[in-house]
Structure formats: structure tokens, C-alpha cells
Short mmCIF file of C-alpha atoms and ligand atoms in Angstrom, two decimals:
data_model
loop_
_atom_site.label_atom_id
_atom_site.label_comp_id
_atom_site.label_asym_id
_atom_site.label_seq_id
_atom_site.Cartn_x
_atom_site.Cartn_y
_atom_site.Cartn_z
CA MET K 19 -1.79 -27.23 -45.24
CA LYS K 20 -1.83 -29.64 -42.28
CA ARG K 21 1.02 -27.71 -40.66
CA PHE K 22 -0.83 -24.45 -41.25
CA LEU K 23 -4.00 -25.80 -39.64
CA LEU K 24 -2.04 -27.10 -36.65
CA ALA K 25 -0.32 -23.75 -36.19
CA PHE K 26 -3.69 -21.98 -36.50
CA ALA K 27 -5.26 -24.29 -33.89
CA PHE K 28 -2.29 -23.75 -31.56
CA CYS K 29 -2.56 -19.94 -31.85
CA LEU K 30 -6.31 -20.11 -31.22
CA ILE K 31 -5.88 -22.26 -28.09
CA ALA K 32 -2.99 -20.10 -26.86
CA SER K 33 -4.99 -16.91 -27.25
CA LEU K 34 -7.97 -18.49 -25.50
CA CYS K 35 -5.69 -19.51 -22.61
CA LEU K 36 -4.21 -16.06 -22.44
CA SER K 37 -7.41 -14.12 -22.56
CA ALA K 38 -10.29 -15.89 -20.89
CA GLN K 39 -12.99 -15.71 -18.25
CA ARG K 40 -11.25 -16.44 -14.95
CA SER K 41 -12.03 -16.56 -11.27
CA TYR K 42 -9.78 -14.54 -9.02
CA ASP K 43 -9.63 -13.37 -5.42
CA ASN K 44 -9.93 -9.82 -4.14
CA PRO K 45 -8.06 -7.96 -2.79
CA ILE K 46 -5.43 -8.32 -5.51
CA ILE K 47 -2.94 -6.55 -3.20
CA SER K 48 -3.71 -7.17 0.47
CA GLY K 49 -2.54 -5.07 3.41
CA CYS K 50 -2.01 -1.33 3.64
CA TYR K 51 -1.75 -0.54 -0.07
CA PRO K 52 -4.36 2.19 -0.59
CA ASP K 53 -5.17 4.71 -3.31
CA PRO K 54 -4.12 2.45 -6.20
CA SER K 55 -3.20 3.96 -9.54
CA ILE K 56 -2.51 1.81 -12.58
CA CYS K 57 -0.98 2.17 -16.02
CA ARG K 58 -0.09 -0.15 -18.89
CA SER K 59 2.79 -0.23 -21.33
CA GLY K 60 2.53 -3.06 -23.83
CA GLU K 61 1.65 -6.17 -21.83
CA ASP K 62 3.05 -4.80 -18.58
CA TYR K 63 0.83 -3.29 -15.92
CA TYR K 64 2.10 -1.19 -13.01
CA ILE K 65 0.37 -0.13 -9.79
CA VAL K 66 1.52 2.42 -7.22
CA ASN K 67 0.08 3.07 -3.73
CA SER K 68 0.26 5.71 -0.98
CA SER K 69 2.87 5.21 1.72
CA PHE K 70 2.39 8.05 4.29
CA HIS K 71 5.28 8.19 6.79
CA TYR K 72 7.04 5.08 5.51
CA PHE K 73 10.34 5.07 3.62
CA PRO K 74 11.15 3.95 0.97
CA SER K 75 7.92 5.40 -0.37
CA VAL K 76 5.30 4.61 -3.02
CA PRO K 77 5.32 0.82 -3.51
CA LEU K 78 5.59 -0.11 -7.20
CA TRP K 79 3.99 -3.34 -8.44
CA HIS K 80 4.16 -5.17 -11.75
CA SER K 81 1.76 -7.68 -13.31
CA ARG K 82 1.04 -9.29 -16.66
CA ASP K 83 -2.53 -10.36 -15.88
CA LEU K 84 -3.93 -7.73 -13.45
CA VAL K 85 -4.45 -10.37 -10.74
CA HIS K 86 -0.95 -11.49 -9.71
CA TRP K 87 1.24 -8.59 -8.57
CA GLU K 88 4.91 -8.51 -7.62
CA GLN K 89 6.35 -5.56 -5.75
CA ILE K 90 9.36 -4.68 -7.91
CA ALA K 91 10.55 -1.53 -6.11
CA ASN K 92 9.55 1.61 -4.29
CA VAL K 93 9.43 4.66 -6.52
CA LEU K 94 10.97 7.01 -3.94
CA ASP K 95 13.96 5.14 -2.53
CA ARG K 96 16.50 7.93 -1.96
CA PRO K 97 16.32 10.58 0.76
CA SER K 98 16.88 13.23 -1.92
CA GLN K 99 13.49 12.29 -3.42
CA VAL K 100 11.40 12.48 -0.25
CA ASP K 101 11.78 14.15 3.15
CA LEU K 102 9.44 12.61 5.74
CA THR K 103 10.57 14.68 8.72
CA GLY K 104 7.68 14.91 11.17
CA ALA K 105 5.38 12.72 9.03
CA MET K 106 2.79 10.56 10.80
CA ARG K 107 0.31 7.91 9.68
CA TYR K 108 -2.06 10.61 8.42
CA SER K 109 0.54 12.68 6.54
CA GLY K 110 3.63 12.11 4.37
CA ILE K 111 3.00 10.68 0.90
CA TYR K 112 -0.62 10.64 -0.30
CA ALA K 113 -2.31 9.10 -3.33
CA PRO K 114 0.14 8.77 -6.23
CA THR K 115 -0.77 8.46 -9.91
CA ILE K 116 1.33 6.47 -12.39
CA ARG K 117 1.15 7.20 -16.11
CA PHE K 118 3.04 6.12 -19.23
CA ASP K 119 3.49 8.86 -21.82
CA GLU K 120 3.76 6.94 -25.08
CA SER K 121 4.93 10.00 -27.00
CA ASP K 122 8.37 9.83 -25.35
CA SER K 123 8.21 6.38 -23.68
CA THR K 124 8.42 7.88 -20.19
CA TYR K 125 6.71 6.82 -16.98
CA TYR K 126 5.61 9.47 -14.50
CA MET K 127 4.61 9.15 -10.86
CA VAL K 128 2.96 12.24 -9.40
CA THR K 129 1.97 12.58 -5.75
CA THR K 130 1.77 14.90 -2.73
CA ASN K 131 4.08 15.14 0.26
CA VAL K 132 1.57 16.49 2.75
CA SER K 133 4.36 16.90 5.32
CA GLY K 134 6.27 19.35 3.14
CA GLY K 135 6.72 20.33 -0.49
CA GLY K 136 3.20 19.58 -1.77
CA ASN K 137 2.73 18.13 -5.25
CA PHE K 138 5.69 16.74 -7.16
CA CYS K 139 6.51 14.20 -9.87
CA VAL K 140 9.38 11.91 -10.80
CA ASN K 141 9.96 10.08 -14.08
CA THR K 142 11.84 7.16 -15.57
CA LYS K 143 12.25 5.27 -18.84
CA ASP K 144 12.54 2.01 -16.88
CA PRO K 145 10.29 1.51 -13.81
CA ARG K 146 12.72 -1.08 -12.40
CA GLY K 147 15.76 1.09 -13.00
CA GLY K 148 15.32 3.98 -10.59
CA TRP K 149 13.36 7.22 -10.82
CA SER K 150 14.43 10.84 -11.25
CA GLU K 151 14.83 13.52 -8.64
CA PRO K 152 11.53 15.25 -7.79
CA VAL K 153 10.15 18.16 -9.75
CA PHE K 154 7.75 20.29 -7.70
CA LEU K 155 4.41 21.45 -9.13
CA GLU K 156 2.51 24.64 -8.47
CA GLN K 157 -1.14 23.59 -8.58
CA GLY K 158 -2.15 22.72 -5.02
CA GLY K 159 -4.63 20.29 -3.50
CA ILE K 160 -3.99 16.57 -3.15
CA ASP K 161 -4.22 13.53 -5.43
CA PRO K 162 -2.57 15.01 -8.54
CA SER K 163 -2.93 13.09 -11.80
CA PHE K 164 -1.62 13.52 -15.35
CA TYR K 165 -3.33 13.03 -18.69
CA PHE K 166 -1.21 13.16 -21.87
CA GLU K 167 -2.52 14.05 -25.33
CA ASP K 168 -0.66 15.36 -28.40
CA GLY K 169 2.45 16.11 -26.39
CA VAL K 170 0.51 18.14 -23.78
CA CYS K 171 0.54 17.16 -20.09
CA TYR K 172 -2.72 18.04 -18.30
CA MET K 173 -2.54 18.04 -14.51
CA VAL K 174 -5.62 17.66 -12.28
CA SER K 175 -5.82 17.90 -8.48
CA ASN K 176 -8.32 19.23 -5.94
CA PRO K 177 -7.46 22.63 -4.45
CA ASP K 178 -10.47 24.25 -2.72
CA GLY K 179 -12.72 21.18 -2.80
CA CYS K 180 -13.07 21.17 -6.59
CA ILE K 181 -11.13 19.43 -9.38
CA TYR K 182 -8.90 21.92 -11.19
CA MET K 183 -6.81 21.43 -14.30
CA CYS K 184 -3.80 23.19 -15.81
CA THR K 185 -1.15 22.22 -18.34
CA ILE K 186 2.44 21.76 -17.23
CA ASP K 187 5.85 20.72 -18.40
CA PRO K 188 6.30 17.54 -16.31
CA LYS K 189 10.09 17.57 -16.82
CA THR K 190 10.54 21.01 -15.22
CA GLY K 191 7.31 21.37 -13.23
CA LYS K 192 6.61 24.70 -14.93
CA THR K 193 2.91 25.62 -15.16
CA LEU K 194 1.96 26.42 -18.77
CA SER K 195 -1.67 27.50 -18.35
CA GLN K 196 -3.98 28.91 -15.70
CA SER K 197 -5.72 26.43 -13.38
CA LYS K 198 -9.40 26.05 -14.34
CA PRO K 199 -12.16 24.43 -12.25
CA LEU K 200 -13.64 21.36 -13.97
CA TRP K 201 -16.10 19.65 -11.64
CA GLY K 202 -16.92 19.56 -7.91
CA GLY K 203 -18.55 16.12 -7.92
CA THR K 204 -22.13 15.24 -7.00
CA GLY K 205 -22.15 16.82 -3.55
CA GLY K 206 -20.30 14.17 -1.57
CA ARG K 207 -17.66 15.35 0.85
CA TYR K 208 -13.99 15.49 -0.21
CA PRO K 209 -14.07 15.34 -4.01
CA GLU K 210 -10.63 13.84 -4.69
CA GLY K 211 -8.61 11.24 -6.59
CA PRO K 212 -9.35 12.71 -10.07
CA HIS K 213 -8.26 11.02 -13.28
CA ILE K 214 -8.99 11.91 -16.91
CA TYR K 215 -9.49 9.35 -19.69
CA LYS K 216 -10.60 9.58 -23.32
CA ARG K 217 -12.97 7.15 -25.00
CA GLY K 218 -15.17 7.49 -28.05
CA GLY K 219 -14.57 11.24 -28.39
CA TRP K 220 -15.52 11.92 -24.73
CA TYR K 221 -13.23 13.10 -21.95
CA TYR K 222 -14.16 11.33 -18.73
CA LEU K 223 -13.30 12.78 -15.32
CA MET K 224 -13.53 10.09 -12.64
CA ILE K 225 -13.23 11.08 -8.97
CA SER K 226 -13.97 9.82 -5.47
CA GLU K 227 -16.34 11.46 -3.01
CA GLY K 228 -17.83 10.84 0.41
CA GLY K 229 -14.53 10.57 2.28
CA THR K 230 -12.37 7.48 2.43
CA GLU K 231 -14.54 5.88 5.15
CA TYR K 232 -17.80 3.93 4.91
CA GLY K 233 -19.52 6.55 2.67
CA HIS K 234 -16.84 6.34 -0.01
CA MET K 235 -17.90 6.29 -3.69
CA VAL K 236 -16.63 6.74 -7.23
CA THR K 237 -18.41 9.17 -9.54
CA ILE K 238 -17.80 10.22 -13.13
CA ALA K 239 -18.58 13.09 -15.49
CA ARG K 240 -17.80 13.68 -19.17
CA SER K 241 -17.36 16.37 -21.77
CA ARG K 242 -16.50 16.63 -25.46
CA ASP K 243 -13.98 19.35 -24.52
CA ILE K 244 -11.25 18.56 -21.99
CA TYR K 245 -11.92 21.93 -20.31
CA GLY K 246 -15.63 21.15 -19.90
CA PRO K 247 -18.38 21.77 -19.15
CA TYR K 248 -18.57 18.31 -17.58
CA GLU K 249 -21.96 16.59 -17.21
CA ALA K 250 -22.37 14.06 -14.42
CA ASN K 251 -23.36 10.47 -15.11
CA PRO K 252 -27.06 10.18 -14.14
CA ALA K 253 -26.24 6.71 -12.73
CA ASN K 254 -23.57 7.98 -10.29
CA PRO K 255 -22.00 6.59 -8.17
CA ILE K 256 -20.49 3.94 -10.44
CA LEU K 257 -18.91 2.16 -7.45
CA THR K 258 -19.85 2.27 -3.79
CA HIS K 259 -20.54 -0.04 -0.83
CA ARG K 260 -22.29 2.62 1.25
CA ASP K 261 -25.81 1.33 0.44
CA GLN K 262 -28.16 -1.18 2.00
CA SER K 263 -27.38 -3.81 -0.64
CA THR K 264 -23.77 -3.99 0.57
CA GLN K 265 -24.20 -3.31 4.28
CA SER K 266 -23.19 -6.91 5.03
CA SER K 267 -20.45 -7.17 2.43
CA PRO K 268 -17.02 -8.21 3.78
CA ILE K 269 -15.67 -5.31 1.70
CA GLN K 270 -16.50 -1.74 2.69
CA ALA K 271 -15.46 1.84 1.88
CA THR K 272 -14.75 1.16 -1.82
CA GLY K 273 -13.45 4.18 -3.68
CA HIS K 274 -10.34 5.94 -4.93
CA SER K 275 -10.16 4.24 -8.32
CA ASP K 276 -8.22 4.27 -11.54
CA LEU K 277 -9.03 2.72 -14.94
CA VAL K 278 -6.82 0.82 -17.37
CA GLN K 279 -7.45 -0.59 -20.81
CA ALA K 280 -5.96 -3.92 -21.94
CA PRO K 281 -4.51 -4.36 -25.45
CA ASP K 282 -7.72 -6.13 -26.55
CA GLY K 283 -9.77 -3.03 -25.66
CA SER K 284 -11.31 -4.32 -22.39
CA TRP K 285 -11.35 -2.04 -19.35
CA TYR K 286 -10.62 -2.68 -15.66
CA LEU K 287 -10.79 -0.64 -12.51
CA VAL K 288 -8.56 -0.78 -9.46
CA CYS K 289 -9.89 0.73 -6.26
CA LEU K 290 -9.32 0.73 -2.53
CA GLY K 291 -11.54 -1.01 -0.03
CA ILE K 292 -11.38 -2.29 3.53
CA ARG K 293 -12.15 -5.62 5.15
CA PRO K 294 -13.65 -4.95 8.58
CA GLN K 295 -12.92 -7.46 11.35
CA ALA K 296 -13.99 -7.63 15.00
CA GLY K 297 -17.12 -5.58 14.28
CA GLN K 298 -16.75 -2.37 12.35
CA ASN K 299 -12.96 -2.20 12.54
CA HIS K 300 -10.28 -2.69 9.96
CA LEU K 301 -6.69 -3.42 10.91
CA LEU K 302 -4.99 -4.14 7.60
CA GLY K 303 -5.44 -0.66 6.19
CA ARG K 304 -7.08 0.09 2.87
CA GLU K 305 -6.26 -2.57 0.28
CA THR K 306 -6.23 -2.77 -3.53
CA PHE K 307 -9.12 -4.46 -5.38
CA LEU K 308 -9.80 -5.19 -9.08
CA ALA K 309 -13.06 -5.14 -11.05
CA PRO K 310 -13.94 -5.48 -14.73
CA VAL K 311 -15.63 -2.51 -16.39
CA GLN K 312 -18.13 -2.61 -19.24
CA TRP K 313 -19.39 0.41 -21.16
CA GLY K 314 -23.14 0.84 -21.59
CA SER K 315 -24.75 1.81 -24.89
CA ASP K 316 -25.11 5.32 -23.43
CA GLY K 317 -21.32 5.56 -23.14
CA TRP K 318 -21.06 5.40 -19.34
CA PRO K 319 -18.92 2.82 -17.52
CA ILE K 320 -20.48 0.05 -15.42
CA VAL K 321 -18.26 -1.48 -12.74
CA ASN K 322 -18.61 -5.26 -12.41
CA GLY K 323 -22.23 -5.13 -13.59
CA THR K 324 -23.53 -3.89 -10.23
CA GLY K 325 -21.31 -1.03 -9.06
CA THR K 326 -20.08 -3.29 -6.27
CA ILE K 327 -17.25 -5.79 -5.87
CA ASP K 328 -16.73 -9.14 -4.15
CA LEU K 329 -13.98 -11.21 -2.59
CA LYS K 330 -14.53 -13.92 -5.22
CA MET K 331 -14.62 -12.39 -8.67
CA SER K 332 -14.99 -13.56 -12.22
CA ALA K 333 -13.72 -11.56 -15.19
CA HIS K 334 -12.38 -11.85 -18.67
CA LEU K 335 -8.68 -11.19 -18.02
CA PRO K 336 -6.00 -10.17 -20.51
CA ALA K 337 -3.70 -13.07 -19.50
CA TRP K 338 -3.02 -15.50 -16.66
CA ALA K 339 0.44 -15.25 -15.14
CA PRO K 340 0.69 -16.61 -11.57
CA LEU K 341 3.84 -15.83 -9.61
CA PRO K 342 6.02 -18.35 -7.74
CA GLN K 343 4.89 -18.78 -4.13
CA GLU K 344 6.84 -16.61 -1.71
CA ASP K 345 8.92 -18.40 0.95
CA SER K 346 7.25 -18.08 4.32
CA VAL K 347 10.62 -17.69 6.05
CA GLU K 348 12.87 -14.79 5.23
CA ARG K 349 16.42 -15.44 6.46
CA PHE K 350 18.30 -12.19 6.83
CA GLY K 351 21.87 -12.15 5.57
CA GLU K 352 24.34 -9.92 3.83
CA SER K 353 22.01 -8.86 1.03
CA LEU K 354 19.85 -5.78 1.26
CA LEU K 355 16.23 -5.99 2.36
CA GLY K 356 13.48 -6.61 -0.21
CA ALA K 357 11.14 -3.83 -1.36
CA GLN K 358 8.43 -4.87 1.13
CA TRP K 359 10.54 -3.69 4.07
CA VAL K 360 10.21 -0.06 5.14
CA HIS K 361 11.20 2.32 7.92
CA VAL K 362 9.29 4.99 9.79
CA ARG K 363 10.45 8.27 8.15
CA ASN K 364 13.88 8.60 6.56
CA PRO K 365 16.09 6.05 8.35
CA HIS K 366 19.59 6.49 9.75
CA GLN K 367 21.29 3.98 7.44
CA GLU K 368 24.29 3.55 9.75
CA ASN K 369 22.01 1.76 12.24
CA TYR K 370 21.33 -1.13 9.85
CA GLU K 371 23.97 -3.77 9.19
CA HIS K 372 23.50 -6.77 6.90
CA THR K 373 25.69 -9.51 8.36
CA SER K 374 26.05 -13.24 7.80
CA ASP K 375 24.39 -13.68 11.23
CA GLY K 376 21.36 -11.67 10.19
CA LEU K 377 20.04 -8.13 10.15
CA ARG K 378 21.75 -6.17 12.92
CA LEU K 379 19.97 -3.11 14.30
CA HIS K 380 21.98 -0.60 16.30
CA GLY K 381 19.65 0.61 19.02
CA THR K 382 19.16 4.34 19.46
CA ALA K 383 17.30 6.65 21.80
CA ALA K 384 14.53 7.06 19.22
CA GLY K 385 11.97 4.53 20.41
CA LEU K 386 8.65 3.30 19.07
CA ASP K 387 6.98 6.44 20.44
CA SER K 388 9.17 8.88 18.56
CA THR K 389 7.12 11.38 16.56
CA ASP K 390 10.00 13.14 14.82
CA ASP K 391 13.01 10.84 14.60
CA SER K 392 13.26 7.47 12.83
CA PRO K 393 13.57 4.55 15.28
CA SER K 394 15.92 1.65 14.52
CA MET K 395 13.18 -0.48 13.00
CA VAL K 396 12.27 -2.32 9.82
CA LEU K 397 8.61 -3.03 9.13
CA ARG K 398 6.37 -5.12 6.89
CA ARG K 399 2.64 -4.88 6.44
CA GLN K 400 0.24 -7.27 8.12
CA ARG K 401 -1.42 -8.66 4.99
CA ASP K 402 -3.96 -11.14 6.34
CA ILE K 403 -6.52 -11.04 9.14
CA ASN K 404 -5.41 -14.51 10.28
CA CYS K 405 -1.64 -14.89 10.31
CA ASP K 406 1.45 -15.55 12.44
CA ALA K 407 4.51 -13.34 12.39
CA THR K 408 7.62 -14.76 14.09
CA VAL K 409 11.09 -13.33 14.52
CA CYS K 410 14.26 -15.00 15.76
CA LEU K 411 16.55 -12.55 17.53
CA SER K 412 19.34 -12.01 20.01
CA LEU K 413 20.19 -8.88 21.99
CA THR K 414 23.82 -8.07 22.82
CA SER K 415 25.88 -5.19 24.27
CA ALA K 416 22.72 -4.09 26.05
CA ALA K 417 22.48 -1.94 29.18
CA LYS K 418 19.64 -2.02 31.70
CA GLY K 419 16.40 -0.94 30.01
CA ASP K 420 17.50 -1.58 26.42
CA GLU K 421 14.98 -3.57 24.40
CA ALA K 422 14.51 -5.27 21.04
CA GLY K 423 11.59 -7.19 19.64
CA LEU K 424 8.50 -7.37 17.51
CA SER K 425 5.84 -4.68 17.47
CA VAL K 426 2.34 -4.60 16.02
CA PHE K 427 2.77 -1.02 15.01
CA LEU K 428 0.13 1.48 13.95
CA ASP K 429 2.05 4.63 14.81
CA ALA K 430 4.07 6.26 17.58
CA GLY K 431 2.15 5.71 20.81
CA LYS K 432 -0.18 3.12 19.27
CA HIS K 433 1.41 -0.31 19.25
CA TYR K 434 1.47 -3.69 20.99
CA ASP K 435 4.93 -5.16 21.57
CA ILE K 436 6.66 -8.36 22.60
CA PHE K 437 10.34 -7.83 23.27
CA LEU K 438 13.51 -8.80 25.08
CA ARG K 439 14.50 -6.29 27.77
CA LYS K 440 17.86 -6.18 29.53
CA GLY K 441 17.62 -6.00 33.30
CA LEU K 442 20.48 -5.50 35.76
CA PHE K 443 21.51 -9.17 35.82
CA SER K 444 19.29 -10.95 33.30
CA LYS K 445 16.91 -10.47 30.42
CA LYS K 446 13.15 -10.60 30.42
CA ILE K 447 10.59 -11.18 27.72
CA VAL K 448 7.95 -8.50 28.09
CA VAL K 449 4.52 -7.96 26.53
CA ARG K 450 3.42 -4.33 26.54
CA TYR K 451 0.38 -2.54 25.11
CA ARG K 452 0.73 1.15 24.37
CA LEU K 453 -2.33 3.24 23.51
CA ASP K 454 -1.67 6.97 23.78
CA ASN K 455 -1.48 7.84 27.49
CA LEU K 456 -1.98 4.24 28.55
CA THR K 457 0.96 1.89 28.84
CA HIS K 458 0.23 -1.56 30.18
CA ILE K 459 2.81 -4.25 30.89
CA GLU K 460 0.86 -7.46 30.45
CA LYS K 461 3.55 -9.88 31.51
CA GLU K 462 7.29 -10.21 32.10
CA VAL K 463 9.19 -13.49 32.29
CA ARG K 464 12.84 -13.88 33.16
CA VAL K 465 14.88 -15.82 30.59
CA ARG K 466 18.22 -17.40 31.44
CA GLY K 467 20.83 -18.78 29.14
CA ALA K 468 19.00 -18.64 25.82
CA LYS K 469 21.10 -16.77 23.32
CA GLU K 470 18.34 -16.55 20.72
CA VAL K 471 14.61 -16.31 21.31
CA LEU K 472 11.64 -16.59 18.99
CA LEU K 473 8.91 -13.98 19.43
CA ARG K 474 5.56 -14.42 17.74
CA VAL K 475 2.36 -12.45 17.17
CA HIS K 476 -0.59 -14.71 16.46
CA CYS K 477 -3.17 -12.56 14.63
CA GLU K 478 -6.87 -13.32 14.51
CA ALA K 479 -9.92 -11.15 13.83
CA GLU K 480 -10.56 -10.26 17.48
CA ASN K 481 -7.17 -10.59 19.18
CA TYR K 482 -3.44 -10.39 18.87
CA THR K 483 -1.77 -13.08 21.00
CA PHE K 484 1.88 -12.74 22.00
CA GLN K 485 4.07 -15.83 22.33
CA TYR K 486 7.70 -16.81 22.73
CA SER K 487 9.86 -19.90 22.35
CA LEU K 488 13.22 -20.65 23.94
CA ASP K 489 13.69 -24.00 22.16
CA LYS K 490 13.92 -22.94 18.53
CA GLY K 491 10.16 -23.07 18.03
CA ALA K 492 9.43 -26.57 19.40
CA ASP K 493 7.08 -25.00 21.98
CA PHE K 494 5.55 -21.57 22.13
CA VAL K 495 4.31 -20.04 25.40
CA SER K 496 1.52 -17.44 25.28
CA LEU K 497 2.01 -14.36 27.43
CA GLY K 498 -1.21 -12.52 26.69
CA SER K 499 -3.85 -11.39 24.21
CA MET K 500 -5.15 -7.96 23.42
CA GLY K 501 -8.16 -6.81 21.37
CA THR K 502 -7.31 -5.86 17.81
CA ARG K 503 -9.89 -3.12 17.59
CA TYR K 504 -7.96 -0.54 19.62
CA LEU K 505 -5.40 -0.40 16.80
CA SER K 506 -8.04 -0.06 14.06
CA GLU K 507 -8.41 3.05 11.97
CA GLU K 508 -12.03 3.34 13.10
CA VAL K 509 -10.71 3.89 16.65
CA GLN K 510 -7.44 5.67 15.97
CA GLY K 511 -8.09 7.50 12.68
CA GLY K 512 -5.32 7.92 10.14
CA PHE K 513 -4.76 6.23 6.81
CA THR K 514 -2.55 3.19 7.48
CA GLY K 515 -3.06 -0.33 8.76
CA CYS K 516 -0.93 -2.37 11.13
CA PHE K 517 2.68 -3.26 10.39
CA PHE K 518 5.05 -5.74 12.03
CA GLY K 519 8.06 -3.80 13.27
CA LEU K 520 11.43 -5.39 14.17
CA TYR K 521 13.11 -2.83 16.40
CA CYS K 522 15.87 -2.03 18.86
CA PHE K 523 15.70 0.74 21.46
CA SER K 524 18.77 1.74 23.45
CA PRO K 525 18.83 5.16 25.11
CA ARG K 526 22.62 5.08 25.35
CA SER K 527 22.88 3.72 21.81
CA GLN K 528 24.98 0.69 22.49
CA ALA K 529 22.66 -2.32 22.16
CA LEU K 530 22.74 -4.54 19.10
CA ALA K 531 19.75 -6.64 18.05
CA THR K 532 20.45 -9.35 15.50
CA PHE K 533 17.37 -10.63 13.71
CA ARG K 534 18.13 -13.94 12.06
CA SER K 535 14.76 -14.46 10.38
CA PHE K 536 11.18 -13.29 9.92
CA GLU K 537 8.51 -15.89 9.29
CA TYR K 538 5.03 -15.05 8.04
CA ASN K 539 2.23 -17.59 7.69
CA ARG K 540 -1.42 -16.97 6.94
CA PHE K 541 -3.99 -19.49 8.12
C1 6LW B 630 -5.97 10.28 -0.38
C2 6LW B 630 -7.35 10.50 -0.75
C3 6LW B 630 -7.95 9.40 -0.07
O1 6LW B 630 -5.10 11.28 -0.73
O2 6LW B 630 -7.31 9.26 1.11
O3 6LW B 630 -9.28 7.55 -0.19
C4 6LW B 630 -6.19 10.09 1.07
N1 6LW B 630 -8.80 8.64 -0.61
O4 6LW B 630 -7.61 10.46 -2.10
C5 6LW B 630 -5.05 9.45 1.76
O5 6LW B 630 -4.92 8.11 1.37
#
């Protein structure tokens, strides 16, 4: 009896520890990880995000508690799955949806390649084990999503500014029924990001409206029949920061959401939002946030009690599973790059060598300003407003004019760079700002002797400051600062935030840049 009571007490305490009211920080995934979609299988949760002109595409995250997320892969990691020719920061891969079809234990990711091919899906039995070749879908519009019931796959997307639905075979892409209009939203611009859920005998159609900027909002409608008619929630929008009550919130533009239910029946919402800095400007892109959802007695969902979210949150979470702290220094070696590293468009793999000295980039004539080719460059997202990014590199076999360095990269023609440039007899460290037709060389300093240099971008809300060290980081010298806001999406448009790019440019394709390490510290 005593043993039984002890075991009972242990189980009770364990379940309380697993599932309890917790404080957590938003965003749950910081940096340019917009348009989150979430699904659950057992105790495992997965999130996917848009990736635009970056390859590999569609970051895939895993969590056990909805708060701590590890990027385990990119869904589209082979050129045969995604062609990003000509893609820019406002095209390429848009809002993906991830779903788990319990009836045949298969995961699906469905998305749009706006730069060619339109809507398509891939599938897998094991999200960590690679995904299928793409299957293209006929219903147009963007932001496709699947809903599975009784072996039927319903597909929604938004051709013609309205949410349409048809049934499909997701393994072949074949359309099985005519596309029918379901709902056009409440009158906000760009009805998009549709998802269907079922609860208590109702089909719920949740969408975003108002555009992905400061007027963004999430609205919802429901019907007893999946084909409608859908009646709008009288309390719409269920999530927005467009109103007076949130005009001073550090989070803006909340929208593009997806819902997930935990095994204990509780519901959560993931959405995108931005964190403006330096006035009304955001540099990190649209990030992923989490909020608890309750259901009112009238059967409509209420997001976080108020229809708004905060940086500091409190919620009853399904578990608590923190991840080990990431090393701040990444030393490049012979192993392949982690999933956080991407390229602009489909890369030329032969230009990337993983050596015991570090990551070696073979410079090519495709530079940072290339709008069609893929420069020799690997990039990671800037994930914090206040942070330092530092690379250690050497440049060899270079001819006059060849360069290699570290770029704060928004897109071709919109980047700030600190780099080593080969002159006739020596090398220089150069700081350059490039904004469309304007190219400004802020400073150039001649460097003699040093085989390796450290280049750093010091990031703060208002300014990027560019620094270098010739003595292995004992001292850093600042070469100049430039306002962050000119690289913000408010100024430049587009859908991505800033990335740190490690690149090599060599018009005669002979220079080699060896990056020994990348260090990232938030402060
Ligand atoms: C995406 C659309 C949106 O397809 O922005 O915020 C578009 N919402 O749903 C690109 O991310």
C-alpha cells in the first residue's frame, strides 16, 4: 500500500511538473521565421516557416513543450525539390503548412513557389529523415493548407481574394473535386493563410487579413458543414495589434496564425509578429510567437484572453523541455553546415569546401548584387536586435579587386559589408554601404602581414557598427556605423529580415576565402 501511495504521489508530481502554468518569452523563434504553421504527432510538435529566396528552404523545427524549439532540418534540401531561379526577398517560397495525417502516419508540407511552379506538397513518414519529391497542385492562390478527415484531403488556398476549397489526392496532386469559395473574410485586405479545424461538431476556418504589415489580424468563421456557409465570429478579429490598446506594444503586425491542440485537450496558437526598432522599423523580419487559446461558452476561440500577445507570457504548457545552450562560437571544419545556414537561391555546391582549416568559399563573378545567380555565400539570420556577429577569415589566391567578408544582407543591392579586398600590392579592410543606386565606401585601411583577420558587425537598435581585429580579437577597431533603418522592411519592402552573409567575390573566379569560425553573441 505504501509503495502504491508513493508511486501515486510520484506520478502526480511528475504530471504537475510536465503540465503546468509557466512563464515563457516571446518570440519563441526569433529572427526571420515568418508564417508559422504547426502540427503535433504524439508528444512531438513541428513548426515550419517561409523561406523566400533562401536554400535550403522551409526551416523545420521540433519541440516537446511549444516554447523551446530546435531546428532539425529544412524540408526542401535538394535542388530537385525547389528551383529558386530569379527569386528575390519578396518571392520564392511563401507560407508553408505542416500537417500530420494520422490515418496513414504521414506528414505533409504544402507551400507555394511564387517564382515558378505555384502550389506543391511533399511528404514523409519521418520529418528528420528527408522529404519526398514535390507534387504540384492545381488550385491556385497562395498559402495552401490541408485538412484531413475520413481519408479525404481538403485543400484550401486563396485564388481571387477569397478562400477556396477542393479535395485532392496529396500523393499525386490530382484534384478530386471542383474548387468552391468558402469565405472572403471580414473585409480586410488580402484574405490569406487559411486553415481548417474541427471542434465540437463545428468546422472552423481561420484566416489572416489586413496585409502582413501593421494592420494585420486573424479572423475566424465556422460552419456545421465543411463546405459552408461559414458565419463570421462576431468578436473578430481574434488576434491583432492594429488597435489603440497595442499602439505602444513592442510587438506589432501580429497575424498569419495556426492552431494546435495538446494531448490534454488545451489549444495554442502560433503567429507571426514583428519587433520594431529605431522607430517604426523592423530589421529581424517577421518572427514566430506563441499564445494560449481558450474557447468561450459560445464556442469561439479567445487568444491569450485579450486577442493580443506580449513578450513575457504565462500559459499552461503541455510540458517543459529546455534545450542545451547553443555554443556562441561555431568552428567550421570538415562536417557539413548546420540547418541554420542557407544560400541565396540554389547554390553551386562546387564552390563550398569543408576543410580542416575551415569553410572554404571559391569566389565567383556572382557578387552580393546578383539578382539571378547564387553568390558564393552562406548566411544565418540576425536573431536579436542587440548582438555581435564575428567571423575569422583569410583570403588567398586573390587578384586585384577580389573580396571576401561579412555582409549584413537584406537582398541584392541592399546590404552593408565589411570585407577584405585585394589591391595590387596589399590588402585592405573596407566598409561599404550599398542601397540600390547608392554605393558608399565608408572607410578603407591597409593591412600588412596579418594572415587572418576578424571582422565584426556590432548590432544595436539604431546602428550597425563595423569593426576589425588583427590580433585575434584582443582589440577591435571601429571603421564606421550606419543607420539600421535603411535595411528595414518598412523602407525596403519585401518579406525577409537581415541575414549575416559570409561571402567571397572574385570576377575571375580564383580567390579562396577560408572562414575559420562564426561567433554570435546577443547582449
Ligand atoms: C504569406 C502571406 C503573408 O504568403 O505574407 O503574412 C506572405 N502573411 O500569408 C509572405 O510571407
